[in-house]
């Protein structure tokens, strides 16, 4: 099964005793000049700026991690009163002794990553030291101090030894999903008894893999969707749906960044197919008032999260436990089990390895994974604002390979879906879209272009749902959740749906054949 160290969230603890360590001042031998008042800022304002930078502005997940080690630091100092300078992060010999204590604890508990624990403890102390005034400059760079570097080297050796022992998983795929495991996990999610959990996991895994999302991205993904363009691929254009997100620990500036989603070549691996089922389940079964709020020009619709465990908490950011617990429950029902070293990072790891295996260039990979932020203004401010920046990665993860522009055989996307079928899954959405468009064009009330784009996306997802429905019905039969909706049961049982099934099947084969011919012609032309 998947391994997770996460426990159910508890009531917030009182951290005042730990945070008080940030205000300590060193005044001993070699102390630097402490903070003083000047004509611009008081010493309290100066300290507050340091505290904001080194603590308050950190992502909540980072604060939680550092608090663990800061509490251990405080307890260790309390247990060793002979150590000089109390809670101040100096001298380096004291810091080295504490890190050695952390390493010993990890070794005693058979931890598989002692170096990770020592590194995290060192980072926590670095944030603490940055706010403690007066510490000499030579002590400020304690990671490079010989004592501390020695502990780091021992921690790396302990990690290597722990990962080579008999209990360690030697598999090269311990942190990624193979194609078979990916399909099996999606099947397990679709068959999971709790449909909200199952559909959420299916959409979360498929969309997270294509978008390269981290856990904190998925925890705060909202209904900011936009059907942005139709890429002129052959033999059929590729429709791109953008998911907007301004959260995540790697996005400290809260800039709106975009991830591209598109239909997968295989319907049982289609992230937009699973996303459509989740969205339509939330609208029709959970009665999420998304469309109503958009029609009423009520901006509270923007607070609804896309992935959640409990509908009553849909307007709040989800915790790591909320999402990971759903994934763990679904994974436990898989026939052969799922033994992995990652949980919520599993999708991002799998997408990265899949792209590398398909010979995706490192430049595209960095843009797709939002690792290009270190590439200056272009990587930080321009590329993340367009989901087309990593279009080659999107084509590969959609199953069309590196030559997706000449091999986009998406046959089921050419079959027209009756408007009445779409309207039965997205009630009044077409009318709401017209009303919102008119309101935005006439500047009546508050403009809500995000709401307009979201309604357009919901209509497209409803169309995608029906185009995948023959394959879903064949795969999941009467256990498919959507058959609980009376209107859908009537459509599925009609003769028009049987004709629709035949058209989808025929178009899939025709488009696949056409794509094969185009590839042959393209390669022949390139060879001449």
C-alpha positions as semicolon CSV with decimal commas, in nm:
position;residue;x (nm);y (nm);z (nm)
1;X;0,000;0,000;0,000
2;X;0,100;0,364;-0,026
3;X;0,300;0,489;0,268
4;X;0,195;0,804;0,448
5;X;0,322;0,959;0,769
6;X;0,027;1,197;0,787
7;X;-0,205;1,192;1,086
8;X;-0,549;1,341;1,116
9;X;-0,528;1,715;1,181
10;X;-0,551;1,831;1,541
11;X;-0,645;2,161;1,700
12;X;-0,379;2,430;1,642
13;X;-0,113;2,417;1,914
14;X;0,015;2,719;2,106
15;X;0,349;2,795;1,944
16;X;0,424;3,114;2,137
17;X;0,708;2,952;2,331
18;X;0,877;2,841;2,009
19;X;0,819;3,171;1,827
20;X;0,964;3,357;2,125
21;X;1,305;3,213;2,030
22;X;1,300;3,430;1,716
23;X;1,333;3,743;1,935
24;X;1,650;3,637;2,117
25;X;1,957;3,859;2,085
26;X;2,320;3,756;2,120
27;X;2,533;4,005;2,309
28;X;2,845;3,799;2,385
29;X;3,194;3,807;2,241
30;X;3,210;3,911;1,876
31;X;2,842;4,009;1,860
32;X;2,742;4,218;1,562
33;X;2,558;4,546;1,597
34;X;2,201;4,477;1,711
35;X;1,898;4,627;1,540
36;X;1,859;4,997;1,622
37;X;1,603;5,267;1,552
38;X;1,674;5,506;1,268
39;X;1,489;5,777;1,076
40;X;1,313;5,523;0,852
41;X;1,230;5,219;1,064
42;X;1,226;5,131;1,429
43;X;1,414;4,823;1,545
44;X;1,078;4,650;1,599
45;X;0,977;4,719;1,239
46;X;1,314;4,592;1,117
47;X;1,275;4,271;1,316
48;X;0,921;4,229;1,187
49;X;1,046;4,245;0,830
50;X;1,300;3,973;0,910
51;X;1,034;3,762;1,079
52;X;0,795;3,801;0,786
53;X;1,061;3,692;0,541
54;X;1,190;3,396;0,742
55;X;0,868;3,271;0,896
56;X;0,534;3,440;0,841
57;X;0,553;3,431;0,460
58;X;0,645;3,063;0,447
59;X;0,389;2,818;0,314
60;X;0,181;2,655;0,593
61;X;0,324;2,314;0,504
62;X;0,678;2,449;0,548
63;X;0,590;2,613;0,879
64;X;0,446;2,286;1,006
65;X;0,763;2,098;0,911
66;X;1,000;2,354;1,065
67;X;0,794;2,374;1,387
68;X;0,859;2,005;1,450
69;X;1,235;2,061;1,452
70;X;1,220;2,390;1,638
71;X;1,029;2,214;1,916
72;X;1,293;1,940;1,916
73;X;1,560;2,210;1,939
74;X;1,388;2,369;2,237
75;X;1,343;2,036;2,415
76;X;1,703;1,932;2,348
77;X;1,832;2,261;2,492
78;X;1,607;2,217;2,798
79;X;1,750;1,867;2,846
80;X;2,109;1,993;2,808
81;X;2,137;2,307;3,022
82;X;2,516;2,285;3,001
83;X;2,502;2,398;2,637
84;X;2,613;2,762;2,598
85;X;2,390;3,051;2,488
86;X;2,060;2,873;2,547
87;X;1,822;2,877;2,249
88;X;2,051;3,092;2,034
89;X;2,168;2,911;1,721
90;X;2,539;2,922;1,807
91;X;2,809;2,808;1,844
92;X;2,833;2,565;1,555
93;X;2,954;2,287;1,787
94;X;2,621;2,306;1,972
95;X;2,427;2,296;1,645
96;X;2,636;1,996;1,538
97;X;2,555;1,815;1,864
98;X;2,183;1,874;1,809
99;X;2,197;1,750;1,450
100;X;2,386;1,442;1,570
101;X;2,099;1,384;1,813
102;X;1,851;1,402;1,524
103;X;2,064;1,157;1,325
104;X;2,078;0,914;1,618
105;X;1,699;0,926;1,658
106;X;1,651;0,850;1,287
107;X;1,895;0,558;1,303
108;X;1,724;0,416;1,611
109;X;1,381;0,436;1,446
110;X;1,507;0,273;1,121
111;X;1,426;0,583;0,919
112;X;1,484;0,551;0,545
113;X;1,586;0,918;0,511
114;X;1,811;1,036;0,798
115;X;1,972;1,293;0,569
116;X;1,630;1,443;0,494
117;X;1,562;1,485;0,867
118;X;1,903;1,642;0,934
119;X;1,863;1,872;0,636
120;X;1,516;1,982;0,751
121;X;1,642;2,047;1,105
122;X;1,929;2,253;0,965
123;X;1,690;2,459;0,751
124;X;1,461;2,519;1,050
125;X;1,756;2,650;1,252
126;X;1,864;2,869;0,960
127;X;1,522;3,042;0,961
128;X;1,544;3,082;1,338
129;X;1,900;3,218;1,330
130;X;1,812;3,475;1,063
131;X;1,587;3,654;1,314
132;X;1,822;3,626;1,614
133;X;2,019;3,951;1,612
134;X;2,384;3,984;1,704
135;X;2,514;3,644;1,590
136;X;2,866;3,682;1,440
137;X;2,897;3,653;1,066
138;X;3,128;3,352;1,081
139;X;2,859;3,166;1,277
140;X;2,584;3,273;1,036
141;X;2,709;3,034;0,769
142;X;2,687;2,728;0,990
143;X;2,594;2,480;0,710
144;X;2,952;2,509;0,585
145;X;3,107;2,480;0,932
146;X;3,329;2,168;0,961
147;X;3,133;2,027;1,257
148;X;2,798;2,056;1,078
149;X;2,932;1,941;0,743
150;X;3,058;1,629;0,919
151;X;2,711;1,548;1,052
152;X;2,564;1,604;0,706
153;X;2,813;1,358;0,555
154;X;2,728;1,095;0,817
155;X;2,356;1,149;0,753
156;X;2,403;1,092;0,380
157;X;2,591;0,770;0,449
158;X;2,317;0,655;0,691
159;X;2,051;0,725;0,428
160;X;2,240;0,525;0,165
161;X;2,280;0,234;0,406
162;X;1,912;0,243;0,508
163;X;1,799;0,235;0,148
164;X;2,022;-0,060;0,067
165;X;1,899;-0,281;0,350
166;X;1,670;-0,579;0,293
167;X;1,356;-0,395;0,401
168;X;1,403;-0,116;0,146
169;X;1,215;-0,126;-0,182
170;X;1,480;-0,175;-0,454
171;X;1,236;-0,104;-0,736
172;X;1,324;0,183;-0,969
173;X;0,951;0,262;-0,989
174;X;0,890;0,289;-0,614
175;X;0,788;0,655;-0,649
176;X;0,610;0,643;-0,986
177;X;0,313;0,472;-1,148
178;X;0,360;0,242;-1,445
179;X;0,099;0,255;-1,723
180;X;-0,065;-0,059;-1,586
181;X;-0,069;0,075;-1,228
182;X;-0,206;0,409;-1,350
183;X;-0,497;0,240;-1,532
184;X;-0,558;0,003;-1,240
185;X;-0,570;0,292;-0,991
186;X;-0,823;0,478;-1,207
187;X;-1,034;0,161;-1,232
188;X;-1,025;0,116;-0,855
189;X;-1,133;0,479;-0,810
190;X;-1,427;0,442;-1,049
191;X;-1,542;0,126;-0,870
192;X;-1,499;0,267;-0,520
193;X;-1,830;0,252;-0,322
194;X;-1,814;0,615;-0,208
195;X;-1,857;0,790;-0,542
196;X;-1,748;1,133;-0,418
197;X;-1,419;0,982;-0,299
198;X;-1,374;0,763;-0,606
199;X;-1,446;1,033;-0,863
200;X;-1,232;1,284;-0,675
201;X;-0,935;1,043;-0,673
202;X;-0,979;0,955;-1,043
203;X;-0,984;1,324;-1,143
204;X;-0,708;1,414;-0,899
205;X;-0,473;1,139;-1,022
206;X;-0,537;1,195;-1,394
207;X;-0,533;1,576;-1,385
208;X;-0,245;1,588;-1,136
209;X;-0,035;1,367;-1,363
210;X;-0,101;1,573;-1,676
211;X;-0,063;1,908;-1,498
212;X;0,234;1,805;-1,282
213;X;0,060;1,929;-0,970
214;X;0,206;1,908;-0,620
215;X;-0,009;1,826;-0,320
216;X;-0,053;2,192;-0,222
217;X;-0,165;2,272;-0,578
218;X;-0,437;2,006;-0,561
219;X;-0,542;2,116;-0,212
220;X;-0,640;2,462;-0,338
221;X;-0,748;2,400;-0,701
222;X;-1,069;2,594;-0,769
223;X;-1,318;2,617;-1,053
224;X;-1,102;2,859;-1,252
225;X;-1,125;2,685;-1,589
226;X;-1,097;2,824;-1,937
227;X;-1,135;2,654;-2,275
228;X;-0,862;2,864;-2,429
229;X;-0,799;2,747;-2,781
230;X;-0,804;2,482;-3,047
231;X;-0,449;2,381;-3,144
232;X;-0,434;2,316;-3,522
233;X;-0,316;1,954;-3,500
234;X;-0,381;1,689;-3,766
235;X;-0,605;1,512;-3,844
236;X;-0,813;1,685;-3,572
237;X;-0,758;2,006;-3,372
238;X;-0,659;1,965;-3,007
239;X;-0,883;2,137;-2,753
240;X;-0,694;2,282;-2,455
241;X;-0,863;2,340;-2,120
242;X;-0,659;2,555;-1,881
243;X;-0,672;2,517;-1,504
244;X;-0,574;2,837;-1,324
245;X;-0,413;2,830;-0,981
246;X;-0,250;3,100;-0,770
247;X;-0,167;2,880;-0,470
248;X;0,117;2,644;-0,383
249;X;0,435;2,674;-0,178
250;X;0,641;2,733;-0,495
251;X;0,422;3,032;-0,584
252;X;0,502;3,273;-0,302
253;X;0,394;3,572;-0,511
254;X;0,045;3,424;-0,561
255;X;0,068;3,478;-0,936
256;X;-0,199;3,309;-1,146
257;X;-0,035;3,016;-1,324
258;X;-0,197;2,785;-1,577
259;X;-0,177;2,414;-1,651
260;X;-0,297;2,265;-1,980
261;X;-0,534;1,968;-1,990
262;X;-0,654;1,789;-2,300
263;X;-0,833;1,468;-2,394
264;X;-0,631;1,147;-2,380
265;X;-0,616;0,918;-2,680
266;X;-0,748;0,631;-2,463
267;X;-1,091;0,706;-2,310
268;X;-1,018;0,508;-1,992
269;X;-0,712;0,732;-1,930
270;X;-0,877;1,062;-2,026
271;X;-0,820;1,325;-1,755
272;X;-1,092;1,552;-1,899
273;X;-1,328;1,255;-1,900
274;X;-1,268;1,198;-1,528
275;X;-1,276;1,570;-1,453
276;X;-1,611;1,595;-1,633
277;X;-1,752;1,313;-1,420
278;X;-1,634;1,479;-1,098
279;X;-1,772;1,822;-1,192
280;X;-2,105;1,683;-1,310
281;X;-2,135;1,466;-0,999
282;X;-2,082;1,770;-0,781
283;X;-2,343;1,969;-0,972
284;X;-2,608;1,697;-1,002
285;X;-2,555;1,483;-0,690
286;X;-2,381;1,709;-0,437
287;X;-2,594;2,003;-0,558
288;X;-2,300;2,240;-0,567
289;X;-2,460;2,583;-0,637
290;X;-2,181;2,684;-0,872
291;X;-2,392;2,775;-1,174
292;X;-2,655;2,952;-0,964
293;X;-2,395;3,171;-0,792
294;X;-2,235;3,264;-1,124
295;X;-2,578;3,357;-1,265
296;X;-2,649;3,570;-0,955
297;X;-2,315;3,749;-0,998
298;X;-2,221;3,621;-0,652
299;X;-1,842;3,600;-0,638
300;X;-1,852;3,343;-0,358
301;X;-1,850;3,074;-0,629
302;X;-1,475;3,136;-0,652
303;X;-1,422;2,987;-0,307
304;X;-1,535;2,638;-0,414
305;X;-1,254;2,385;-0,441
306;X;-1,253;2,123;-0,713
307;X;-1,116;1,835;-0,505
308;X;-1,269;1,776;-0,163
309;X;-1,361;1,487;0,062
310;X;-1,667;1,635;0,232
311;X;-1,910;1,863;0,039
312;X;-1,965;2,067;0,356
313;X;-1,598;2,170;0,337
314;X;-1,596;2,251;-0,035
315;X;-1,533;2,622;0,025
316;X;-1,222;2,564;0,238
317;X;-0,870;2,475;0,136
318;X;-0,827;2,103;0,181
319;X;-0,559;1,960;0,405
320;X;-0,297;1,710;0,296
321;X;-0,480;1,449;0,503
322;X;-0,812;1,518;0,330
323;X;-0,673;1,430;-0,012
324;X;-0,413;1,169;0,082
325;X;-0,662;0,969;0,289
326;X;-0,892;0,938;-0,013
327;X;-0,605;0,821;-0,233
328;X;-0,491;0,568;0,029
329;X;-0,844;0,427;0,065
330;X;-0,881;0,377;-0,309
331;X;-0,531;0,228;-0,344
332;X;-0,607;-0,025;-0,071
333;X;-0,888;-0,172;-0,286
334;X;-0,663;-0,248;-0,584
335;X;-0,640;-0,624;-0,652
336;X;-0,259;-0,645;-0,623
337;X;-0,218;-0,356;-0,382
338;X;0,003;-0,056;-0,448
339;X;0,340;-0,028;-0,274
340;X;0,489;0,318;-0,328
341;X;0,710;0,557;-0,135
342;X;0,505;0,862;-0,240
343;X;0,140;0,953;-0,191
344;X;0,038;1,298;-0,309
345;X;0,366;1,350;-0,498
346;X;0,308;1,028;-0,690
347;X;0,133;1,202;-0,981
348;X;0,402;1,466;-1,033
349;X;0,677;1,202;-1,021
350;X;0,489;0,980;-1,268
351;X;0,431;1,263;-1,514
352;X;0,796;1,367;-1,501
353;X;0,925;1,016;-1,570
354;X;0,670;0,961;-1,848
355;X;0,787;1,277;-2,024
356;X;1,152;1,185;-1,987
357;X;1,083;0,834;-2,120
358;X;0,914;0,989;-2,426
359;X;1,229;1,194;-2,503
360;X;1,073;1,524;-2,398
361;X;1,336;1,797;-2,397
362;X;1,469;1,924;-2,065
363;X;1,358;2,279;-2,150
364;X;0,998;2,169;-2,202
365;X;1,016;1,954;-1,889
366;X;1,127;2,249;-1,678
367;X;0,843;2,467;-1,806
368;X;0,585;2,189;-1,757
369;X;0,695;2,124;-1,399
370;X;0,726;2,496;-1,323
371;X;1,098;2,452;-1,256
372;X;1,180;2,730;-1,503
373;X;1,115;3,002;-1,245
374;X;1,491;3,017;-1,194
375;X;1,536;3,114;-1,560
376;X;1,488;3,485;-1,489
377;X;1,195;3,699;-1,596
378;X;1,092;3,469;-1,883
379;X;1,064;3,161;-1,664
380;X;0,911;3,340;-1,367
381;X;0,669;3,589;-1,520
382;X;0,590;3,495;-1,881
383;X;0,590;3,119;-1,936
384;X;0,372;3,025;-1,633
385;X;0,099;3,258;-1,761
386;X;0,033;3,048;-2,071
387;X;-0,066;2,681;-2,061
388;X;0,066;2,650;-2,417
389;X;0,423;2,703;-2,297
390;X;0,461;2,328;-2,241
391;X;0,235;2,210;-2,524
392;X;0,473;1,927;-2,630
393;X;0,447;1,783;-2,277
394;X;0,068;1,800;-2,294
395;X;0,063;1,612;-2,625
396;X;0,291;1,339;-2,488
397;X;0,094;1,291;-2,167
398;X;-0,227;1,275;-2,372
399;X;-0,091;0,963;-2,542
400;X;-0,019;1,112;-2,886
401;X;0,361;1,113;-2,861
402;X;0,611;1,376;-2,968
403;X;0,451;1,395;-3,314
404;X;0,110;1,488;-3,172
405;X;0,070;1,775;-3,419
406;X;0,047;1,521;-3,703
407;X;-0,091;1,230;-3,504
408;X;-0,385;1,370;-3,306
409;X;-0,625;1,082;-3,370
410;X;-0,909;1,189;-3,142
411;X;-1,198;1,030;-3,326
412;X;-1,462;1,039;-3,054
413;X;-1,420;1,417;-3,040
414;X;-1,570;1,454;-3,387
415;X;-1,905;1,298;-3,296
416;X;-2,171;1,564;-3,234
417;X;-2,351;1,534;-2,900
418;X;-2,722;1,630;-2,894
419;X;-2,775;1,959;-2,712
420;X;-3,051;1,804;-2,498
421;X;-2,805;1,549;-2,360
422;X;-2,562;1,822;-2,255
423;X;-2,842;2,027;-2,100
424;X;-2,961;1,733;-1,891
425;X;-2,622;1,715;-1,718
426;X;-2,562;2,091;-1,692
427;X;-2,912;2,230;-1,625
428;X;-2,965;2,587;-1,744
429;X;-2,590;2,626;-1,813
430;X;-2,650;2,742;-2,169
431;X;-2,897;3,010;-2,054
432;X;-2,665;3,115;-1,772
433;X;-2,376;3,147;-2,019
434;X;-2,578;3,379;-2,243
435;X;-2,684;3,591;-1,945
436;X;-2,328;3,621;-1,809
437;X;-2,190;3,706;-2,154
438;X;-2,447;3,980;-2,195
439;X;-2,379;4,114;-1,847
440;X;-2,006;4,125;-1,908
441;X;-2,047;4,287;-2,251
442;X;-2,291;4,551;-2,126
443;X;-2,092;4,609;-1,804
444;X;-2,402;4,543;-1,596
445;X;-2,300;4,491;-1,236
446;X;-1,961;4,342;-1,160
447;X;-1,782;4,185;-1,456
448;X;-1,713;3,814;-1,407
449;X;-1,517;3,681;-1,701
450;X;-1,384;3,394;-1,489
451;X;-1,742;3,283;-1,430
452;X;-1,814;3,303;-1,802
453;X;-1,510;3,087;-1,883
454;X;-1,604;2,835;-1,615
455;X;-1,956;2,790;-1,753
456;X;-1,813;2,746;-2,104
457;X;-1,575;2,484;-1,966
458;X;-1,855;2,299;-1,786
459;X;-2,050;2,277;-2,112
460;X;-1,742;2,142;-2,289
461;X;-1,687;1,889;-2,009
462;X;-2,048;1,773;-2,044
463;X;-1,986;1,718;-2,415
464;X;-1,664;1,529;-2,336
465;X;-1,856;1,318;-2,087
466;X;-2,098;1,193;-2,352
467;X;-1,823;1,131;-2,607
468;X;-1,654;0,899;-2,356
469;X;-1,977;0,746;-2,226
470;X;-1,991;0,441;-2,458
471;X;-1,647;0,332;-2,339
472;X;-1,728;0,402;-1,974
473;X;-2,054;0,209;-2,000
474;X;-1,874;-0,083;-2,157
475;X;-1,606;-0,079;-1,888
476;X;-1,817;-0,022;-1,575
477;X;-2,161;-0,146;-1,678
478;X;-2,457;-0,093;-1,448
479;X;-2,226;0,011;-1,164
480;X;-2,145;0,337;-1,338
481;X;-2,254;0,613;-1,102
482;X;-2,423;0,833;-1,365
483;X;-2,695;0,573;-1,421
484;X;-2,848;0,678;-1,089
485;X;-2,966;0,996;-1,265
486;X;-3,313;0,926;-1,416
487;X;-3,259;1,153;-1,718
488;X;-2,933;0,978;-1,805
489;X;-3,093;0,634;-1,771
490;X;-3,356;0,735;-2,024
491;X;-3,093;0,856;-2,271
492;X;-2,872;0,548;-2,232
493;X;-3,170;0,319;-2,286
494;X;-3,281;0,495;-2,605
495;X;-3,220;0,389;-2,965
496;X;-3,052;0,724;-3,038
497;X;-2,782;0,641;-2,784
498;X;-2,717;0,304;-2,952
499;X;-2,668;0,490;-3,281
500;X;-2,441;0,734;-3,100
501;X;-2,232;0,442;-2,966
502;X;-2,184;0,307;-3,318
503;X;-2,081;0,649;-3,449
504;X;-1,823;0,696;-3,172
505;X;-1,675;0,352;-3,235
506;X;-1,663;0,403;-3,611
507;X;-1,509;0,753;-3,586
508;X;-1,242;0,626;-3,348
509;X;-1,127;0,365;-3,601
510;X;-1,151;0,601;-3,899
511;X;-0,948;0,873;-3,730
512;X;-0,688;0,626;-3,610
513;X;-0,645;0,496;-3,966
514;X;-0,622;0,850;-4,104
515;X;-0,358;0,940;-3,845
516;X;-0,151;0,635;-3,938
517;X;-0,161;0,736;-4,307
518;X;-0,060;1,093;-4,220
519;X;0,235;0,967;-4,018
520;X;0,349;0,746;-4,306
521;X;0,323;1,034;-4,553
522;X;0,502;1,271;-4,314
523;X;0,792;1,029;-4,264
524;X;0,818;0,960;-4,635
525;X;0,836;1,332;-4,712
526;X;1,099;1,383;-4,445
527;X;1,311;1,100;-4,583
528;X;1,326;1,259;-4,930
